[in-house]
Amino acid sequence: NYYRDVNRLLHAVQKNATKGDPRSVVKAIDNFCRQKEWAMNVGDEKGCILDSVVSEVNPVTVLELGTYCGYSTVRIASLLPPRAKIITLEFNPDYAKIARQVIAWAGLEDKIQVVEGPSGEWIPKMKEQFGVKTFDLVFLDHWKDRYLPDTKLLEDCGLLRKGTILLADNVICPGTPDYLEYVRNSPRYKSQYFKSHLEYTKAEDGLEKSVFLG
Ligand SMILES: O=C(NCCNC(=O)c1cc(-c2ccc(F)cc2)cc(O)c1O)c1cc(O)ncn1
Ligand SMILES: [Mg+2]
């Protein structure tokens, strides 16, 4: 089952990665997923696109929707300036448990807050619970049918500012058609597609980068 798999992924990190070295944690997960068991991390190919967007935005406040094992959380956090923070939401408690341990192995606990529960319930509480004003970068990688409702929720809660970047994984596979249609046709976004492949496979997938225009 899914939980046993993610536990084996954690053991591969603890066996093959150097404690406190985020890039070795990323490498260990990619090697495990290529050689042993596929897992739904953003992966190395799309991960490079994620890295370039994070480096370009240089965000101080990041929201990640969908932590899973913490692969992209570690990838993003390893590129952030000293005081920058990531809040990452995960619905599934088993995934959250593994992610906290992967994040600890990478030594990035101080930059990352893992929050368990449904994104639809937590987004409206971001300001009061975490003292967030607006997000500089949002990485969407959770349930594909939640991308659009959660984006509208972020707008309605005033958590996006002029220039906030939304970066969405899996817009082709598994696909997020309603979200794509929205960000590509709404006058409030400027959208761009980065063609790539589904993690660890040859299937097409890609990231959609959308700038909120206010
Ligand atoms: O599964 C939960 N989240 C992961 C969302 N992510 C995905 O579903 C995902 C899936 C795929 C994928 C692609 C091809 C394929 F054949 C199978 C899966 C790839 C990805 O890159 C993802 O990101 C989940 C559980 C739960 O109980 N509650 C809230 N969320
Ligand atoms: Mg994904």
Coordinates of C-alpha atoms and ligand atoms in Angstrom, one line a residue:
N1 CA 0.0 0.0 0.0
Y2 CA 1.0 3.6 -0.4
Y3 CA 2.2 4.0 3.3
R4 CA 4.7 1.1 3.1
D5 CA 6.0 2.6 -0.2
V6 CA 6.6 6.0 1.4
N7 CA 8.2 4.4 4.4
R8 CA 10.7 2.7 2.1
L9 CA 11.4 6.0 0.4
L10 CA 12.2 7.6 3.8
H11 CA 14.6 4.7 4.6
A12 CA 16.3 5.2 1.2
V13 CA 16.9 8.9 2.2
Q14 CA 18.3 7.9 5.7
K15 CA 20.5 5.3 4.1
N16 CA 21.8 7.2 1.1
A17 CA 21.6 10.9 1.8
T18 CA 24.0 13.0 4.0
K19 CA 22.1 14.4 7.0
G20 CA 21.9 18.2 6.7
D21 CA 22.5 18.1 2.9
P22 CA 19.3 19.0 1.0
R23 CA 20.6 18.3 -2.4
S24 CA 21.7 14.8 -1.4
V25 CA 18.2 14.1 -0.1
V26 CA 16.8 15.2 -3.5
K27 CA 19.3 12.9 -5.3
A28 CA 18.5 10.0 -3.0
I29 CA 14.8 10.2 -3.7
D30 CA 15.2 10.6 -7.4
N31 CA 17.5 7.5 -7.5
F32 CA 15.1 5.5 -5.4
C33 CA 12.1 6.4 -7.6
R34 CA 14.0 5.7 -10.9
Q35 CA 15.6 2.4 -9.8
K36 CA 13.2 1.0 -7.2
E37 CA 9.7 2.4 -7.0
W38 CA 8.0 5.2 -8.9
A39 CA 6.5 7.8 -6.6
M40 CA 4.6 11.0 -7.4
N41 CA 7.3 13.6 -6.6
V42 CA 7.7 16.4 -9.0
G43 CA 11.0 14.7 -10.0
D44 CA 14.3 15.8 -11.4
E45 CA 13.3 17.1 -14.8
K46 CA 10.3 19.2 -13.7
G47 CA 12.4 19.9 -10.5
C48 CA 14.9 21.9 -12.6
I49 CA 12.1 24.1 -13.9
L50 CA 10.8 24.5 -10.4
D51 CA 14.4 25.5 -9.2
S52 CA 14.7 28.1 -12.0
V53 CA 11.3 29.7 -11.1
V54 CA 12.1 29.7 -7.4
S55 CA 15.5 31.3 -8.1
E56 CA 13.9 33.9 -10.4
V57 CA 11.2 34.8 -7.9
N58 CA 13.4 34.7 -4.8
P59 CA 10.3 34.4 -2.6
V60 CA 10.1 35.3 1.1
T61 CA 6.8 33.6 1.7
V62 CA 5.9 30.3 -0.1
L63 CA 2.8 28.2 0.0
E64 CA 2.9 24.6 -1.2
L65 CA -0.3 22.7 -1.7
G66 CA 0.5 18.9 -1.5
T67 CA 3.6 18.0 0.6
Y68 CA 3.5 14.3 -0.1
C69 CA 7.0 13.2 1.0
G70 CA 8.5 16.6 1.1
Y71 CA 10.7 16.3 -2.1
S72 CA 9.6 19.6 -3.7
T73 CA 9.4 21.2 -0.2
V74 CA 13.1 20.4 0.3
R75 CA 14.0 21.4 -3.2
I76 CA 12.3 24.8 -2.8
A77 CA 13.6 25.5 0.7
S78 CA 17.2 24.7 -0.3
L79 CA 17.1 27.7 -2.6
L80 CA 15.4 30.3 -0.2
P81 CA 17.1 33.3 1.4
P82 CA 17.8 33.0 5.2
R83 CA 14.5 34.4 6.6
A84 CA 12.2 33.0 3.9
K85 CA 9.5 30.4 5.0
I86 CA 7.4 27.7 3.3
I87 CA 4.0 26.7 4.6
T88 CA 3.1 23.3 3.1
L89 CA -0.3 21.7 3.4
E90 CA -0.9 18.0 3.3
F91 CA -4.2 16.3 3.8
N92 CA -2.9 12.7 4.3
P93 CA -1.4 12.2 7.8
D94 CA 0.8 9.3 6.7
Y95 CA 2.4 11.5 4.0
A96 CA 2.8 14.4 6.4
K97 CA 4.6 12.1 8.9
I98 CA 7.1 10.9 6.3
A99 CA 7.6 14.5 5.0
R100 CA 8.5 15.8 8.4
Q101 CA 11.2 13.2 8.7
V102 CA 12.6 13.8 5.2
I103 CA 12.6 17.6 5.9
A104 CA 14.4 16.9 9.3
W105 CA 17.0 14.8 7.5
A106 CA 17.7 17.7 5.1
G107 CA 18.0 20.0 8.1
L108 CA 15.4 22.4 6.8
E109 CA 12.9 22.3 9.7
D110 CA 13.4 26.0 10.5
K111 CA 12.3 27.1 7.0
I112 CA 9.3 24.8 6.6
Q113 CA 6.0 24.5 8.4
V114 CA 4.1 21.3 7.5
V115 CA 0.3 21.8 8.2
E116 CA -2.0 18.8 8.1
G117 CA -5.6 19.0 6.9
P118 CA -7.8 20.0 4.0
S119 CA -6.4 23.0 2.0
G120 CA -10.0 24.4 1.7
E121 CA -10.2 24.7 5.5
W122 CA -6.6 26.0 6.1
I123 CA -6.4 28.7 3.3
P124 CA -9.0 31.0 5.0
K125 CA -7.0 30.7 8.3
M126 CA -3.6 31.6 6.9
K127 CA -3.6 35.2 8.0
E128 CA -4.8 34.7 11.6
Q129 CA -2.9 31.4 12.2
F130 CA 0.4 32.0 10.5
G131 CA 0.6 35.8 10.3
V132 CA 0.8 35.6 6.5
K133 CA 0.0 38.8 4.5
T134 CA 0.4 37.6 0.9
F135 CA 2.3 34.8 -0.7
D136 CA 5.2 35.5 -3.2
L137 CA 5.0 32.0 -4.7
V138 CA 2.4 29.2 -4.6
F139 CA 3.3 25.6 -5.8
L140 CA 0.2 23.6 -6.6
D141 CA 0.8 19.8 -6.4
H142 CA -2.2 18.4 -4.5
W143 CA -5.4 16.9 -5.6
K144 CA -5.9 18.0 -9.2
D145 CA -9.6 18.9 -8.8
R146 CA -8.6 21.3 -5.9
Y147 CA -6.3 23.5 -8.0
L148 CA -9.1 25.8 -9.3
P149 CA -11.2 26.1 -6.1
D150 CA -8.2 26.7 -4.0
T151 CA -6.9 29.4 -6.4
K152 CA -10.2 31.2 -6.2
L153 CA -10.1 30.8 -2.4
L154 CA -6.6 32.3 -2.3
E155 CA -7.9 35.3 -4.4
D156 CA -11.0 35.8 -2.2
C157 CA -8.9 35.6 1.0
G158 CA -6.6 38.3 -0.3
L159 CA -3.5 36.0 -0.1
L160 CA -2.3 36.9 -3.6
R161 CA -0.7 40.2 -4.5
K162 CA 0.2 41.9 -7.8
G163 CA 3.1 39.7 -9.1
T164 CA 2.4 36.6 -7.0
I165 CA 3.6 33.5 -9.0
L166 CA 1.4 30.4 -9.1
L167 CA 3.3 27.3 -10.4
A168 CA 1.2 24.2 -11.0
D169 CA 2.4 20.6 -11.4
N170 CA 0.7 17.9 -13.5
V171 CA -1.3 20.2 -15.8
I172 CA -1.2 17.5 -18.5
C173 CA -0.8 14.3 -16.5
P174 CA -3.0 13.6 -14.5
G175 CA -4.3 16.9 -15.8
T176 CA -6.1 19.9 -14.4
P177 CA -8.2 21.1 -17.4
D178 CA -10.5 23.5 -15.5
Y179 CA -7.6 25.2 -13.7
L180 CA -5.7 25.6 -17.0
E181 CA -8.7 27.0 -18.8
Y182 CA -9.1 29.5 -15.9
V183 CA -5.6 30.9 -15.6
R184 CA -5.1 30.9 -19.4
N185 CA -8.3 32.9 -20.1
S186 CA -8.7 35.1 -17.0
P187 CA -7.6 38.7 -17.5
R188 CA -6.2 38.5 -13.9
Y189 CA -3.4 36.1 -14.9
K190 CA -0.5 36.0 -17.4
S191 CA 0.2 32.3 -18.0
Q192 CA 3.0 30.3 -19.5
Y193 CA 3.4 26.5 -20.1
F194 CA 6.7 24.7 -19.4
K195 CA 6.6 21.4 -21.3
S196 CA 8.3 18.5 -19.6
H197 CA 7.6 14.9 -18.7
L198 CA 5.8 13.0 -15.9
E199 CA 8.3 12.3 -13.2
Y200 CA 10.6 9.4 -14.0
T201 CA 8.7 8.6 -17.2
K202 CA 8.6 9.5 -20.9
A203 CA 4.9 10.6 -20.7
E204 CA 4.2 14.2 -21.4
D205 CA 3.5 16.5 -18.5
G206 CA 4.4 20.1 -17.7
L207 CA 4.2 23.0 -15.3
E208 CA 2.0 26.1 -15.7
K209 CA 3.5 29.3 -14.4
S210 CA 0.9 32.1 -13.9
V211 CA 1.5 35.6 -12.6
F212 CA -1.4 37.2 -10.7
L213 CA -2.0 40.7 -12.1
G214 CA -4.0 42.0 -9.2
Ligands
LIG1 O1 -3.0 11.8 -3.4 C1 -3.0 12.8 -2.8 N1 -2.2 13.9 -3.0 C2 -1.2 13.8 -4.0 C3 -1.7 14.7 -5.1 N2 -0.8 14.5 -6.3 C4 -1.1 13.6 -7.2 O2 -2.2 13.0 -7.1 C5 -0.2 13.3 -8.3 C6 -0.4 12.2 -9.1 C7 0.4 11.8 -10.2 C8 0.2 10.7 -11.0 C9 0.4 10.7 -12.4 C10 0.2 9.6 -13.2 C11 -0.3 8.4 -12.6 F1 -0.5 7.4 -13.4 C12 -0.6 8.4 -11.3 C13 -0.4 9.5 -10.4 C14 1.6 12.6 -10.4 C15 1.8 13.7 -9.6 O3 2.9 14.5 -9.8 C16 0.9 14.1 -8.6 O4 1.2 15.2 -7.8 C17 -3.9 13.0 -1.7 C18 -4.4 11.9 -1.0 C19 -5.3 12.2 0.0 O5 -5.8 11.2 0.7 N3 -5.7 13.4 0.2 C20 -5.2 14.4 -0.5 N4 -4.3 14.3 -1.4
MG2 MG 2.7 16.4 -8.9

